[in-house]
XYZ file of C-alpha atoms in Angstrom:
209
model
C 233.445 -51.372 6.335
C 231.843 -47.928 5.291
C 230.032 -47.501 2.229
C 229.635 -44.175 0.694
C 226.776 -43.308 -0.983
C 224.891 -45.393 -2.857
C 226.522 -48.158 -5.419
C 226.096 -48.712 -8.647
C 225.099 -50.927 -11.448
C 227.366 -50.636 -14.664
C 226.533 -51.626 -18.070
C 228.084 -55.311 -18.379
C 229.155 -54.490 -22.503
C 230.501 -50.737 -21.921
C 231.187 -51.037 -18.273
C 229.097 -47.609 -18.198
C 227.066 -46.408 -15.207
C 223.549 -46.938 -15.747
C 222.137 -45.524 -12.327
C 222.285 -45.554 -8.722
C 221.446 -49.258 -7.735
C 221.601 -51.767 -4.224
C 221.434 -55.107 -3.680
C 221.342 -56.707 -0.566
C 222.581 -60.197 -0.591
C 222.376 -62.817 2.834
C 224.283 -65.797 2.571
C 221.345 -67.771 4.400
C 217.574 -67.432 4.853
C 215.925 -63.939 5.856
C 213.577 -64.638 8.294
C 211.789 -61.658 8.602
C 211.392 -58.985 5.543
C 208.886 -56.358 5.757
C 208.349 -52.518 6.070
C 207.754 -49.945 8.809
C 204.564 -51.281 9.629
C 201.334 -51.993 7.667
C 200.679 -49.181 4.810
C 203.146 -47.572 5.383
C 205.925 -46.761 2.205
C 209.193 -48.846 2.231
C 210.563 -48.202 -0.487
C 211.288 -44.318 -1.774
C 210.918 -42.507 -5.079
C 213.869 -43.269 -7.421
C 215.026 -46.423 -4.980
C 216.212 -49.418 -6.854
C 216.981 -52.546 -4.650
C 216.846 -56.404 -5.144
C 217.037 -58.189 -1.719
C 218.227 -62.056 -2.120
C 219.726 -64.521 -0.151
C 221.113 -67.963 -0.729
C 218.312 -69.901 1.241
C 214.572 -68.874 1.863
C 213.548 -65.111 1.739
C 210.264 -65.092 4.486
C 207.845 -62.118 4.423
C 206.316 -60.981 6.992
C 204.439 -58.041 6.238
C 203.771 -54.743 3.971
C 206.435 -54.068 1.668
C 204.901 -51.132 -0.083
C 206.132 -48.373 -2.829
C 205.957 -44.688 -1.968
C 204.002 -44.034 -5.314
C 202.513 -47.034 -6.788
C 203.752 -47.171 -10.679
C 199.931 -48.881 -11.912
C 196.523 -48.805 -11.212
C 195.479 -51.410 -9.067
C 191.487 -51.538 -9.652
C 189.419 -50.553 -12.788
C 188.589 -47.038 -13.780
C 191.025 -46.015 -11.213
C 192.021 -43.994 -13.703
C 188.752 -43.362 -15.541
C 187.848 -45.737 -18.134
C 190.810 -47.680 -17.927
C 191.222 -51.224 -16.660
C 193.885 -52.211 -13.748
C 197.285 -52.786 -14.439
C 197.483 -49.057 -16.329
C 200.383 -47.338 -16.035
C 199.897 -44.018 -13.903
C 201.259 -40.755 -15.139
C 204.022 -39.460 -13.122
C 204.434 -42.255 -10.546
C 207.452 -43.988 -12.495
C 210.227 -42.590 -10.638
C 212.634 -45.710 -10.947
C 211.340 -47.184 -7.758
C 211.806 -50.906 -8.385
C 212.334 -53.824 -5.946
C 213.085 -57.447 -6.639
C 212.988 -60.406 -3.936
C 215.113 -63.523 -5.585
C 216.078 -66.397 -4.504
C 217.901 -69.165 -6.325
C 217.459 -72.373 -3.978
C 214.913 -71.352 -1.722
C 211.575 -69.964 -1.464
C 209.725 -66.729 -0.994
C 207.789 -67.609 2.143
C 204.638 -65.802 3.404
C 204.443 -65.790 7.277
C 202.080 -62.642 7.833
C 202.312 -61.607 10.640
C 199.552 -58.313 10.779
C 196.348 -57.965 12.467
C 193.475 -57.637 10.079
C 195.315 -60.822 7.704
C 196.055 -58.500 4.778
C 199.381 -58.228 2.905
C 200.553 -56.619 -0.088
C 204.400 -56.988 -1.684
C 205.278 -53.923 -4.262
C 207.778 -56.497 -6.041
C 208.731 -58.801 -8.670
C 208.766 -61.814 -6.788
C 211.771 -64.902 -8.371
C 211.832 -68.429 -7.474
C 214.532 -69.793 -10.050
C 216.251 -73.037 -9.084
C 218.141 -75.516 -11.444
C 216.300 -77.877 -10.062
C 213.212 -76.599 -10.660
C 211.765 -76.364 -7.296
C 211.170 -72.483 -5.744
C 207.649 -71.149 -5.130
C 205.803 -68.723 -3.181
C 204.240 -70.837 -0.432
C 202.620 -69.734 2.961
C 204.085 -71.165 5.882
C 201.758 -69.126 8.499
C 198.057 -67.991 9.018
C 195.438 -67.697 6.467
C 196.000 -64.674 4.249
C 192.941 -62.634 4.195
C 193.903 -60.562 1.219
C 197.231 -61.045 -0.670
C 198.482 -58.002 -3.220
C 201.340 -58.576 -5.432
C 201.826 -55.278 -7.160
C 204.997 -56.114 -9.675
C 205.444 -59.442 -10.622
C 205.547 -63.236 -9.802
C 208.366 -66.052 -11.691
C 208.541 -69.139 -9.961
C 209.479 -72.975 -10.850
C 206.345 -74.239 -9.258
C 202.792 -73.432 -7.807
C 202.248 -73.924 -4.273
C 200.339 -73.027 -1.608
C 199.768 -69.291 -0.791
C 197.066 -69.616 1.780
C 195.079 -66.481 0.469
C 191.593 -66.304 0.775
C 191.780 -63.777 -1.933
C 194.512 -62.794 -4.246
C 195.484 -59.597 -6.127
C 198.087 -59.289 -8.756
C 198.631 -56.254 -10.876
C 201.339 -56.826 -13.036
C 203.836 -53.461 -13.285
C 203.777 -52.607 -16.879
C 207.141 -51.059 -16.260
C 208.948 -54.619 -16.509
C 207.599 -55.101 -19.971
C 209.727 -52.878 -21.338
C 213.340 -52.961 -22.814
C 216.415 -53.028 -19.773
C 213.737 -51.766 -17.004
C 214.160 -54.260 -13.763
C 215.466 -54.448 -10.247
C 219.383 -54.411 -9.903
C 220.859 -57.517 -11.005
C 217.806 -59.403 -11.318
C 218.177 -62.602 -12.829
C 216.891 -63.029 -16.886
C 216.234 -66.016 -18.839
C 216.143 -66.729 -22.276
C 214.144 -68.943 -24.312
C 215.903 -71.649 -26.572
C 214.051 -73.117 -29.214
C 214.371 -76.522 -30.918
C 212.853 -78.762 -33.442
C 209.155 -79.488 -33.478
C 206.860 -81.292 -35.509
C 203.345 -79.072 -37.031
C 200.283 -80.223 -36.332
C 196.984 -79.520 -36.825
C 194.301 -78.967 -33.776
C 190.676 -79.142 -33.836
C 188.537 -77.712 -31.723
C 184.847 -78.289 -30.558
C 183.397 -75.606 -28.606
C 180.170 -76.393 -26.365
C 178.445 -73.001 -25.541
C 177.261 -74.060 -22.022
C 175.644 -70.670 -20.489
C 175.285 -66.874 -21.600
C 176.580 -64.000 -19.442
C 175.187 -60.339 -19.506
C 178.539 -58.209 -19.278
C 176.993 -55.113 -20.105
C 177.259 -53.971 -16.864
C 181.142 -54.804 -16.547
């Protein structure tokens, strides 16, 4: 089967086109998801993609943005903390890894032990079970630039860990292709009132922060 062009992803109320959009669905486990190599950009200006499958989703290295959409370290932007939007890198890039039985698996698999994912990563089972979890080496350093949902915290293996949430996803009808949403039911509850006792136990100098 040819494909022609790119697809894309309607409205679901007006059955209007919204914009160019991909996903990539495996009816299995993806074994092996990374980019060209290690720094190098996977996924181009004005790219929106969600990659899911119906088992595990394994990374195995880099999966970067051409332009990255925030800030990553403070005064990056001077005066202004991490996580800050950057002027003129939102070109609609967006990518989503889901899965909704498995797990996002990290098996890195480059040289110096670093990895970074430019992604909201989704680990949404009804039965409440999906994670991010390493199943190889020790992660030297491990960058999440995007975003991180699962049912449960496991172990990522990371000797250090980076994530910069992309401001991007807070606002209205902005997110990968078909991503999953939840919403939040509420129900009865009873008031109560807390008290708390706090115990100053040392003094920190921040000045210099």
């Amino acid at each position: 089967m040819n494909i022609v062009g790119v697809p894309t992803q309607n409205d679901p109320s007006t059955g209007a086109v919204t914009r160019d959009a991909t996903m990539l669905y495996l009816n299995g486990n993806i074994t092996s998801l990374s980019g060209a190599g290690q720094g190098v950009p996977a996924v181009q200006d004005g790219t929106a993609l969600t990659i899911t499958a119906a088992g595990n989703v394994t990374v195995t290295g880099d999966i970067l943005y051409n332009k990255e959409p925030v800030t990553t370290t403070q005064n990056q932007i001077p005066g202004l903390p991490a996580d800050t939007l950057i002027p003129g890198n939102n070109t609609g890039q967006v990518l989503g890894i889901f899965t909704g039985t498995g797990e996002i698996q990290l098996k890195n698999g480059q040289s110096n032990g670093n990895l970074e994912i430019d992604a909201s990563l989704a680990t949404i089972s009804n039965a409440g079970t999906g994670g991010l979890i390493n199943i190889g080496n020790q992660i030297s350093t491990l960058s999440i630039v995007g975003g991180r949902i699962q049912n449960q915290i496991k172990n990522i293996g990371a000797t250090t860990r980076n994530v910069d949430f992309d401001r991007r996803f807070a606002q209205n009808n902005f997110a990968s292709p078909w991503f999953p949403s939840t919403t939040v039911q509420t129900s009865a509850f009873n008031s109560a009132t807390l008290t708390t006792t706090i115990q100053r136990t040392n003094w920190f100098n921040r000045t210099t922060y």
